[in-house]
Amino acid sequence: MVKAEKHTAVVIVGAGVAGLTVGNFLRRNGIDCIILERRERAYVEARQRAGTLDTRGVRLFRQWGLAEVLDAGPTAEVQGDFFIDGQAMPIEIEEDDNESIFIPQQVLVRRLADIFLREGGEICYEAEVALMDIAGSNPAVRYRDSSGATVLIRCDYVAGCDGDHGITRASIPAGALTRYSYEFKYSWLSVLAAVPGTTSGMAIHTRGLAGLIPRGAEHSRIYLQCPVEDTVAQWPDERVWDELEARVGRSLGRGDILSKEIVELRSVVHDPMRHGRVYLLGDAAHIVPPMSAKGIHLALFDAETFARAVIAQVQDGDPGPLDAYSETCLQHVWNYQAFATWITDLMHNAGDASYEGEFRKQVARAELRRQFESEAANRVFSELTSGIA
Ligand code: RFL
């Protein structure tokens, strides 16, 4: 039985990066919204994922008056390196060109939630959400809160910011969206280790790709390319460190390993990113492989495009940007999928010849060396060595 009924302009499903960014952008422009999140607040704000915000993301938060989210707190000076067969490659760029910052994703999420709540916004955590009437002009979202009470919210728009496994996209009728996907032929073992984040490096080696990326002052994430059929049980801690050192070509400070998981590398796009008044944002609409470190970038692009479109509709009565939302975002998404696919295959083919053969390995190495001679590519590699998942 429904205990309460409300109305708001936008129901935002999911309190991750996309949902909280949209919520803040809308409220700052006087547009009413409510955020519904499936998990507890403590869980969402401790979930470890990305560790950097790229230059565009930094500039976006400044532009919308949210510069306070960028204060990453005390971070160590980070040394960035790129190795091919243990040999360091030169990466030199003008500092002004790269404003990306180290900021753990969970810190960004916590800051965005703090601001949203401080300014009077409403987030319901532990909400069990169901979407209703999504094809019509008056959609509704019903949810059960942690006390078991059921609430119905009538709204003008639903923003599906609930990730790849969320309820929003799953509520859209089968056949309304087309799913495009590509599975890479290798996976990553992703490891969180208690070693200070002072070194950031990517290594290309015949044994496979390796990465060591800071996650705050106390932790680092290690990535090791592995076969798709590998399991965590095949990677005891000693093997992780031995393999990382072999691929980087030097000994490193070892520390406790806190978690390990196998991450499948894949690219996914759902088209269109809209059904009636339900809009898909971030991972709910697309996934990029972690090699590109662009998942947050895409979530923020969608959040800004959607917020601007709702503002244009509500404040100026202009439906154009909302009508164009899916097309605008998809153009951007496919550009980044092109980059993500290129960089992912390039970096893996340049080391491990077992997937595409020795000829493709030599081609990938020639391409990489050529990239290192270009200023634009240096910027890409500089952001990559600081930015990978
Ligand atoms: P999120 O952050 O997953 O947030 C979705 C939110 O929705 C909630 N939710 C629901 N809420 C209500 N009802 C439901 N039925 C719901 N189902 C789910 C979830 O609890 C969650 O709070 O998606 P969003 O906002 O689209 O943001 C996308 C980014 O989080 C994602 O692209 C990145 O984390 C991807 N990614 C990385 N991106 C980068 O740019 N750089 C990186 O270095 C990087 N590293 C990573 C990553 C993703 C990883 N995962 C997911 C395996 C490292 C990892 C390990």
Coordinates of C-alpha atoms and ligand atoms in Angstrom, one line a residue:
M1 CA 0.0 0.0 0.0
V2 CA 1.3 3.5 -0.9
K3 CA 1.8 5.5 2.3
A4 CA 2.8 8.8 0.7
E5 CA 2.6 10.5 -2.7
K6 CA 4.8 13.3 -3.9
H7 CA 5.7 15.2 -7.0
T8 CA 9.0 16.4 -8.3
A9 CA 10.4 17.6 -11.6
V10 CA 13.1 14.9 -11.9
V11 CA 13.5 11.5 -10.1
I12 CA 17.2 10.5 -10.2
V13 CA 17.8 6.8 -9.7
G14 CA 21.3 6.1 -8.4
A15 CA 23.5 8.2 -6.1
G16 CA 26.8 7.6 -7.9
V17 CA 28.9 10.2 -9.9
A18 CA 26.2 10.8 -12.6
G19 CA 23.2 10.9 -10.2
L20 CA 24.8 13.2 -7.7
T21 CA 26.2 15.5 -10.3
V22 CA 22.9 15.9 -12.1
G23 CA 21.2 16.5 -8.7
N24 CA 23.6 19.3 -7.8
F25 CA 23.4 20.9 -11.2
L26 CA 19.6 20.9 -11.2
R27 CA 19.1 22.1 -7.6
R28 CA 21.5 25.0 -8.2
N29 CA 19.2 26.1 -11.0
G30 CA 16.1 25.9 -8.9
I31 CA 14.9 22.6 -10.3
D32 CA 13.3 20.1 -7.9
C33 CA 14.6 16.6 -7.8
I34 CA 14.8 13.6 -5.5
I35 CA 17.6 10.9 -5.6
L36 CA 16.8 7.3 -4.9
E37 CA 19.7 4.9 -4.1
R38 CA 19.5 1.2 -3.6
R39 CA 22.5 0.8 -1.2
E40 CA 23.3 2.3 2.2
R41 CA 25.1 5.6 2.2
A42 CA 28.2 4.2 4.0
Y43 CA 28.5 1.5 1.3
V44 CA 28.3 4.0 -1.6
E45 CA 30.8 6.3 -0.1
A46 CA 33.4 3.5 0.5
R47 CA 33.1 1.9 -2.9
Q48 CA 36.6 1.9 -4.5
R49 CA 36.7 2.5 -8.2
A50 CA 38.4 5.3 -10.2
G51 CA 41.1 7.4 -8.7
T52 CA 41.4 10.5 -11.0
L53 CA 39.3 13.1 -12.6
D54 CA 40.4 14.3 -16.0
T55 CA 41.0 17.9 -17.1
R56 CA 37.5 18.3 -18.5
G57 CA 35.9 17.0 -15.2
V58 CA 38.0 19.4 -13.1
R59 CA 36.9 22.4 -15.3
L60 CA 33.3 21.2 -15.3
F61 CA 33.0 21.3 -11.5
R62 CA 34.7 24.7 -11.3
Q63 CA 32.3 26.1 -14.0
W64 CA 29.2 24.9 -12.1
G65 CA 30.5 26.5 -8.8
L66 CA 31.4 23.1 -7.3
A67 CA 35.1 23.6 -7.0
E68 CA 35.0 22.4 -3.4
V69 CA 34.6 18.8 -4.6
L70 CA 38.1 19.0 -6.1
D71 CA 39.9 19.3 -2.9
A72 CA 41.5 15.9 -2.8
G73 CA 43.1 16.5 0.7
P74 CA 46.8 15.7 1.3
T75 CA 48.2 13.7 -1.6
A76 CA 51.8 12.5 -2.1
E77 CA 53.9 13.8 -4.9
V78 CA 53.4 11.2 -7.7
Q79 CA 56.1 10.1 -10.0
G80 CA 54.6 9.0 -13.4
D81 CA 56.4 6.4 -15.6
F82 CA 55.8 4.5 -18.7
F83 CA 57.9 1.4 -19.3
I84 CA 58.4 -0.8 -22.4
D85 CA 60.3 -4.0 -21.6
G86 CA 61.6 -2.3 -18.4
Q87 CA 62.9 0.8 -20.2
A88 CA 61.3 4.2 -19.1
M89 CA 59.8 6.2 -22.0
P90 CA 59.9 10.0 -21.9
I91 CA 56.6 11.8 -21.2
E92 CA 56.8 15.5 -21.2
I93 CA 54.0 17.9 -21.4
E94 CA 53.2 21.5 -20.4
E95 CA 51.7 21.5 -16.9
D96 CA 49.0 23.9 -18.0
D97 CA 47.6 21.3 -20.4
N98 CA 46.9 18.7 -17.8
E99 CA 44.6 19.7 -14.9
S100 CA 43.6 16.2 -14.0
I101 CA 43.8 15.4 -10.3
F102 CA 44.1 12.3 -8.2
I103 CA 40.8 12.0 -6.3
P104 CA 39.4 8.6 -5.3
Q105 CA 35.9 8.2 -6.8
Q106 CA 34.4 7.5 -3.3
V107 CA 35.7 10.8 -2.1
L108 CA 34.2 12.6 -5.0
V109 CA 30.9 10.8 -4.4
R110 CA 31.0 11.7 -0.7
R111 CA 31.6 15.4 -1.4
L112 CA 28.8 15.6 -4.0
A113 CA 26.4 14.0 -1.5
D114 CA 27.4 16.3 1.3
I115 CA 26.8 19.4 -0.8
F116 CA 23.5 18.1 -2.2
L117 CA 22.2 17.4 1.3
R118 CA 23.7 20.5 2.9
E119 CA 21.8 22.6 0.3
G120 CA 18.5 20.9 1.2
G121 CA 18.4 18.1 -1.4
E122 CA 16.7 14.8 -0.6
I123 CA 18.4 11.4 -1.1
C124 CA 16.7 8.2 0.0
Y125 CA 19.3 5.5 0.6
E126 CA 18.3 1.8 0.7
A127 CA 15.4 2.4 -1.6
E128 CA 13.8 -0.4 -3.5
V129 CA 12.7 1.2 -6.7
A130 CA 10.1 0.4 -9.4
L131 CA 9.3 2.5 -12.5
M132 CA 5.7 3.0 -13.7
D133 CA 4.0 4.6 -16.7
I134 CA 7.4 5.2 -18.4
A135 CA 6.1 5.5 -21.9
G136 CA 3.7 8.4 -21.1
S137 CA 4.1 12.0 -20.3
N138 CA 3.6 11.5 -16.6
P139 CA 6.0 8.8 -15.3
A140 CA 6.1 7.7 -11.7
V141 CA 8.6 6.0 -9.5
R142 CA 7.5 3.9 -6.6
Y143 CA 10.0 3.0 -3.8
R144 CA 10.1 1.2 -0.5
D145 CA 12.3 2.8 2.0
S146 CA 14.4 1.1 4.8
S147 CA 11.4 1.3 7.2
G148 CA 9.3 -0.6 4.7
A149 CA 7.1 2.4 3.8
T150 CA 6.1 2.7 0.2
V151 CA 6.2 6.1 -1.5
L152 CA 5.0 7.1 -5.0
I153 CA 6.6 10.0 -6.8
R154 CA 5.0 11.5 -9.9
C155 CA 7.6 13.4 -12.0
D156 CA 8.2 15.0 -15.3
Y157 CA 11.4 13.1 -16.1
V158 CA 13.4 10.1 -14.8
A159 CA 17.2 10.2 -14.9
G160 CA 18.5 6.6 -14.9
C161 CA 21.9 6.9 -13.2
D162 CA 21.9 3.5 -11.7
G163 CA 24.8 1.8 -13.5
D164 CA 24.9 -1.2 -15.7
H165 CA 22.9 -3.5 -13.4
G166 CA 20.3 -0.9 -12.4
I167 CA 16.5 -1.0 -12.6
T168 CA 16.0 1.9 -15.0
R169 CA 17.3 0.4 -18.2
A170 CA 15.8 -3.0 -17.2
S171 CA 12.4 -1.3 -17.0
I172 CA 12.5 -0.3 -20.7
P173 CA 10.6 -2.7 -22.9
A174 CA 12.7 -5.3 -24.7
G175 CA 13.5 -4.2 -28.3
A176 CA 13.2 -0.5 -27.6
L177 CA 17.0 -0.1 -27.2
T178 CA 19.8 -1.7 -29.2
R179 CA 22.8 -3.0 -27.3
Y180 CA 26.2 -2.8 -29.1
S181 CA 29.1 -4.6 -27.4
Y182 CA 32.7 -5.7 -27.8
E183 CA 34.5 -8.2 -25.5
F184 CA 38.3 -7.9 -25.4
K185 CA 40.3 -11.1 -25.6
Y186 CA 42.1 -10.6 -22.2
S187 CA 41.1 -9.6 -18.7
W188 CA 42.8 -7.7 -15.8
L189 CA 43.5 -8.9 -12.4
S190 CA 42.7 -5.8 -10.3
V191 CA 44.4 -5.6 -6.9
L192 CA 44.2 -3.1 -4.1
A193 CA 47.4 -2.9 -2.1
A194 CA 48.4 -1.0 1.1
V195 CA 51.4 0.7 -0.5
P196 CA 51.7 4.5 -0.6
G197 CA 50.6 6.0 -3.9
T198 CA 53.8 7.7 -4.8
T199 CA 54.5 5.8 -8.0
S200 CA 52.2 5.7 -11.0
G201 CA 53.3 3.6 -13.9
M202 CA 52.2 1.5 -16.9
A203 CA 54.4 -1.2 -18.2
I204 CA 54.3 -3.0 -21.6
H205 CA 56.0 -6.4 -21.5
T206 CA 55.8 -9.7 -23.4
R207 CA 54.3 -11.2 -20.1
G208 CA 51.5 -8.7 -20.5
L209 CA 50.5 -5.2 -19.5
A210 CA 50.9 -4.0 -15.9
G211 CA 49.8 -0.9 -14.1
L212 CA 50.5 0.6 -10.7
I213 CA 48.3 3.5 -9.9
P214 CA 47.9 5.6 -6.7
R215 CA 44.6 5.4 -4.8
G216 CA 45.1 8.1 -2.2
A217 CA 48.1 8.6 0.0
E218 CA 48.0 5.1 1.6
H219 CA 46.9 2.7 -1.2
S220 CA 47.7 1.7 -4.8
R221 CA 45.9 -0.3 -7.4
I222 CA 47.8 -2.9 -9.4
Y223 CA 46.6 -4.2 -12.7
L224 CA 47.9 -7.3 -14.4
Q225 CA 46.7 -8.4 -17.8
C226 CA 45.6 -12.1 -17.6
P227 CA 43.7 -14.7 -19.6
V228 CA 39.9 -14.3 -19.5
E229 CA 39.6 -17.7 -17.9
D230 CA 41.9 -16.9 -15.0
T231 CA 40.5 -16.9 -11.4
V232 CA 41.6 -15.0 -8.3
A233 CA 42.6 -18.3 -6.8
Q234 CA 45.4 -18.6 -9.4
W235 CA 46.9 -15.3 -8.1
P236 CA 48.4 -15.7 -4.6
D237 CA 49.9 -12.5 -3.2
E238 CA 53.5 -13.5 -3.9
R239 CA 52.7 -14.2 -7.5
V240 CA 51.1 -10.7 -7.9
W241 CA 54.2 -8.9 -6.7
D242 CA 56.6 -11.2 -8.6
E243 CA 54.7 -10.7 -11.8
L244 CA 54.4 -6.9 -11.3
E245 CA 58.1 -6.5 -10.7
A246 CA 58.9 -8.8 -13.7
R247 CA 56.7 -6.7 -16.0
V248 CA 57.9 -3.3 -14.7
G249 CA 61.6 -4.5 -14.7
R250 CA 62.5 -3.4 -11.2
S251 CA 61.8 -4.2 -7.6
L252 CA 59.0 -2.2 -5.9
G253 CA 58.0 -1.6 -2.3
R254 CA 55.6 -4.5 -1.4
G255 CA 52.7 -4.2 1.0
D256 CA 49.6 -6.0 2.2
I257 CA 47.1 -7.0 -0.5
L258 CA 43.6 -5.9 0.5
S259 CA 41.5 -7.2 -2.4
K260 CA 41.7 -8.9 -5.7
E261 CA 39.2 -9.3 -8.5
I262 CA 39.2 -10.3 -12.2
V263 CA 37.8 -7.5 -14.4
E264 CA 36.5 -8.3 -17.8
L265 CA 37.4 -5.7 -20.4
R266 CA 34.4 -4.8 -22.6
S267 CA 32.8 -1.9 -24.4
V268 CA 29.0 -1.5 -24.4
V269 CA 26.6 1.2 -25.8
H270 CA 22.8 1.3 -25.6
D271 CA 21.1 3.2 -28.3
P272 CA 19.0 5.4 -27.9
M273 CA 19.9 6.7 -24.4
R274 CA 16.2 7.6 -23.8
H275 CA 12.8 6.0 -23.8
G276 CA 9.9 8.4 -23.5
R277 CA 10.7 10.6 -20.5
V278 CA 13.2 8.2 -19.1
Y279 CA 16.8 9.2 -19.8
L280 CA 19.9 7.0 -19.3
L281 CA 23.2 8.5 -18.0
G282 CA 26.6 7.1 -17.3
D283 CA 27.2 3.4 -16.9
A284 CA 23.5 2.7 -17.3
A285 CA 23.9 3.7 -21.0
H286 CA 27.5 2.7 -21.8
I287 CA 30.7 1.0 -20.5
V288 CA 34.2 1.7 -21.6
P289 CA 37.2 -0.5 -20.8
P290 CA 39.2 0.6 -17.7
M291 CA 42.3 1.1 -19.9
S292 CA 40.9 4.3 -21.2
A293 CA 40.0 5.7 -17.7
K294 CA 37.0 7.5 -19.2
G295 CA 34.0 6.0 -17.4
I296 CA 33.7 9.1 -15.1
H297 CA 34.4 11.4 -18.0
L298 CA 31.4 10.0 -19.9
A299 CA 29.1 10.0 -16.8
L300 CA 29.9 13.7 -16.3
F301 CA 29.4 14.5 -20.0
D302 CA 25.9 12.9 -19.8
A303 CA 25.1 14.6 -16.5
E304 CA 25.9 18.1 -17.9
T305 CA 24.1 17.5 -21.1
F306 CA 21.0 16.2 -19.3
A307 CA 21.0 19.0 -16.7
R308 CA 21.4 21.7 -19.4
A309 CA 18.6 20.2 -21.4
V310 CA 16.2 20.1 -18.4
I311 CA 17.1 23.6 -17.5
A312 CA 16.4 24.8 -21.1
Q313 CA 13.0 23.0 -21.0
V314 CA 11.9 24.3 -17.5
Q315 CA 13.3 27.8 -17.7
D316 CA 12.9 28.7 -21.4
G317 CA 10.3 26.2 -22.5
D318 CA 12.8 24.9 -25.1
P319 CA 12.4 21.1 -25.7
G320 CA 15.2 21.0 -28.3
P321 CA 18.1 20.0 -26.0
L322 CA 16.1 17.2 -24.4
D323 CA 15.0 15.9 -27.8
A324 CA 18.6 15.9 -28.9
Y325 CA 20.0 14.4 -25.6
S326 CA 20.5 10.9 -26.9
E327 CA 22.1 12.0 -30.2
T328 CA 24.4 14.5 -28.5
C329 CA 25.6 12.0 -25.9
L330 CA 26.0 9.1 -28.3
Q331 CA 28.2 11.1 -30.7
H332 CA 30.5 11.8 -27.7
V333 CA 30.3 8.2 -26.5
W334 CA 31.3 6.7 -29.8
N335 CA 34.2 9.1 -30.1
Y336 CA 35.4 7.8 -26.7
Q337 CA 34.7 4.2 -27.6
A338 CA 36.9 4.7 -30.6
F339 CA 39.7 6.0 -28.4
A340 CA 39.1 3.3 -25.7
T341 CA 39.2 0.5 -28.2
W342 CA 42.3 1.9 -29.9
I343 CA 44.3 2.5 -26.7
T344 CA 43.3 -0.8 -25.1
D345 CA 44.3 -3.0 -28.1
L346 CA 47.4 -0.9 -28.8
M347 CA 48.7 -1.3 -25.2
H348 CA 48.0 -5.0 -25.0
N349 CA 49.2 -5.9 -28.5
A350 CA 52.4 -4.0 -28.0
G351 CA 53.5 -6.4 -25.2
D352 CA 51.8 -9.8 -25.5
A353 CA 52.0 -11.4 -29.0
S354 CA 49.8 -14.4 -28.0
Y355 CA 46.6 -12.8 -29.1
E356 CA 47.3 -11.1 -32.4
G357 CA 50.7 -12.4 -33.3
E358 CA 54.3 -11.0 -33.6
F359 CA 53.5 -8.9 -36.7
R360 CA 50.7 -7.0 -34.9
K361 CA 53.0 -6.6 -31.9
Q362 CA 55.6 -4.9 -33.9
V363 CA 53.0 -2.7 -35.6
A364 CA 51.7 -1.7 -32.1
R365 CA 55.2 -0.9 -30.9
A366 CA 55.9 1.2 -33.9
E367 CA 52.6 3.0 -33.3
L368 CA 53.4 3.6 -29.6
R369 CA 56.9 5.0 -30.4
R370 CA 55.3 7.3 -32.9
Q371 CA 52.8 8.4 -30.3
F372 CA 55.6 9.3 -27.9
E373 CA 57.0 11.7 -30.5
S374 CA 53.8 13.7 -30.7
E375 CA 52.8 16.3 -28.2
A376 CA 49.1 15.5 -28.3
A377 CA 49.8 11.8 -27.6
N378 CA 52.1 12.7 -24.8
R379 CA 49.2 14.4 -23.2
V380 CA 47.1 11.3 -23.6
F381 CA 49.8 9.1 -22.1
S382 CA 50.4 11.5 -19.3
E383 CA 46.7 11.4 -18.3
L384 CA 46.7 7.6 -18.8
T385 CA 49.6 7.0 -16.4
S386 CA 47.8 9.0 -13.8
G387 CA 44.3 8.0 -14.7
I388 CA 43.7 4.4 -15.3
A389 CA 41.0 2.7 -13.3
Ligands
RFL1 P1 27.8 4.2 -10.6 O1 29.0 5.0 -10.0 O2 27.9 2.7 -10.7 O3 26.5 4.6 -9.8 C1 25.3 3.9 -9.9 C2 24.6 4.0 -8.6 O4 23.3 3.4 -8.8 C3 23.0 2.6 -7.7 N1 22.0 1.6 -8.1 C4 20.7 1.8 -7.8 N2 20.0 2.7 -7.2 C5 18.7 2.6 -7.1 N3 18.0 1.5 -7.6 C6 18.6 0.5 -8.2 N4 17.9 -0.5 -8.7 C7 20.0 0.6 -8.4 N5 21.0 -0.2 -8.9 C8 22.1 0.5 -8.8 C9 24.4 2.0 -7.4 O5 24.4 1.5 -6.0 C10 25.3 3.2 -7.5 O6 25.4 4.0 -6.4 O7 27.5 4.7 -12.1 P2 27.7 6.2 -12.7 O8 27.2 7.2 -11.8 O9 27.1 6.0 -14.1 O10 29.2 6.4 -12.8 C11 30.0 5.7 -13.7 C12 31.4 5.4 -13.0 O11 31.2 4.9 -11.7 C13 32.1 4.3 -13.8 O12 32.1 4.6 -15.2 C14 33.6 4.3 -13.3 O13 33.7 3.9 -12.0 C15 34.3 3.3 -14.2 N6 35.6 3.1 -13.7 C16 36.6 4.1 -13.9 N7 36.3 5.2 -14.6 C17 37.2 6.1 -14.8 O14 36.9 7.2 -15.4 N8 38.5 6.0 -14.3 C18 38.9 4.9 -13.7 O15 40.0 4.8 -13.2 C19 37.9 3.9 -13.4 N9 38.2 2.8 -12.7 C20 35.9 1.9 -12.9 C21 37.2 1.8 -12.4 C22 34.9 1.0 -12.7 C23 35.2 -0.2 -11.9 N10 34.2 -1.1 -11.7 C24 32.8 -0.8 -11.9 C25 34.5 -2.5 -11.7 C26 37.5 0.7 -11.6 C27 36.5 -0.3 -11.4 C28 36.9 -1.4 -10.5

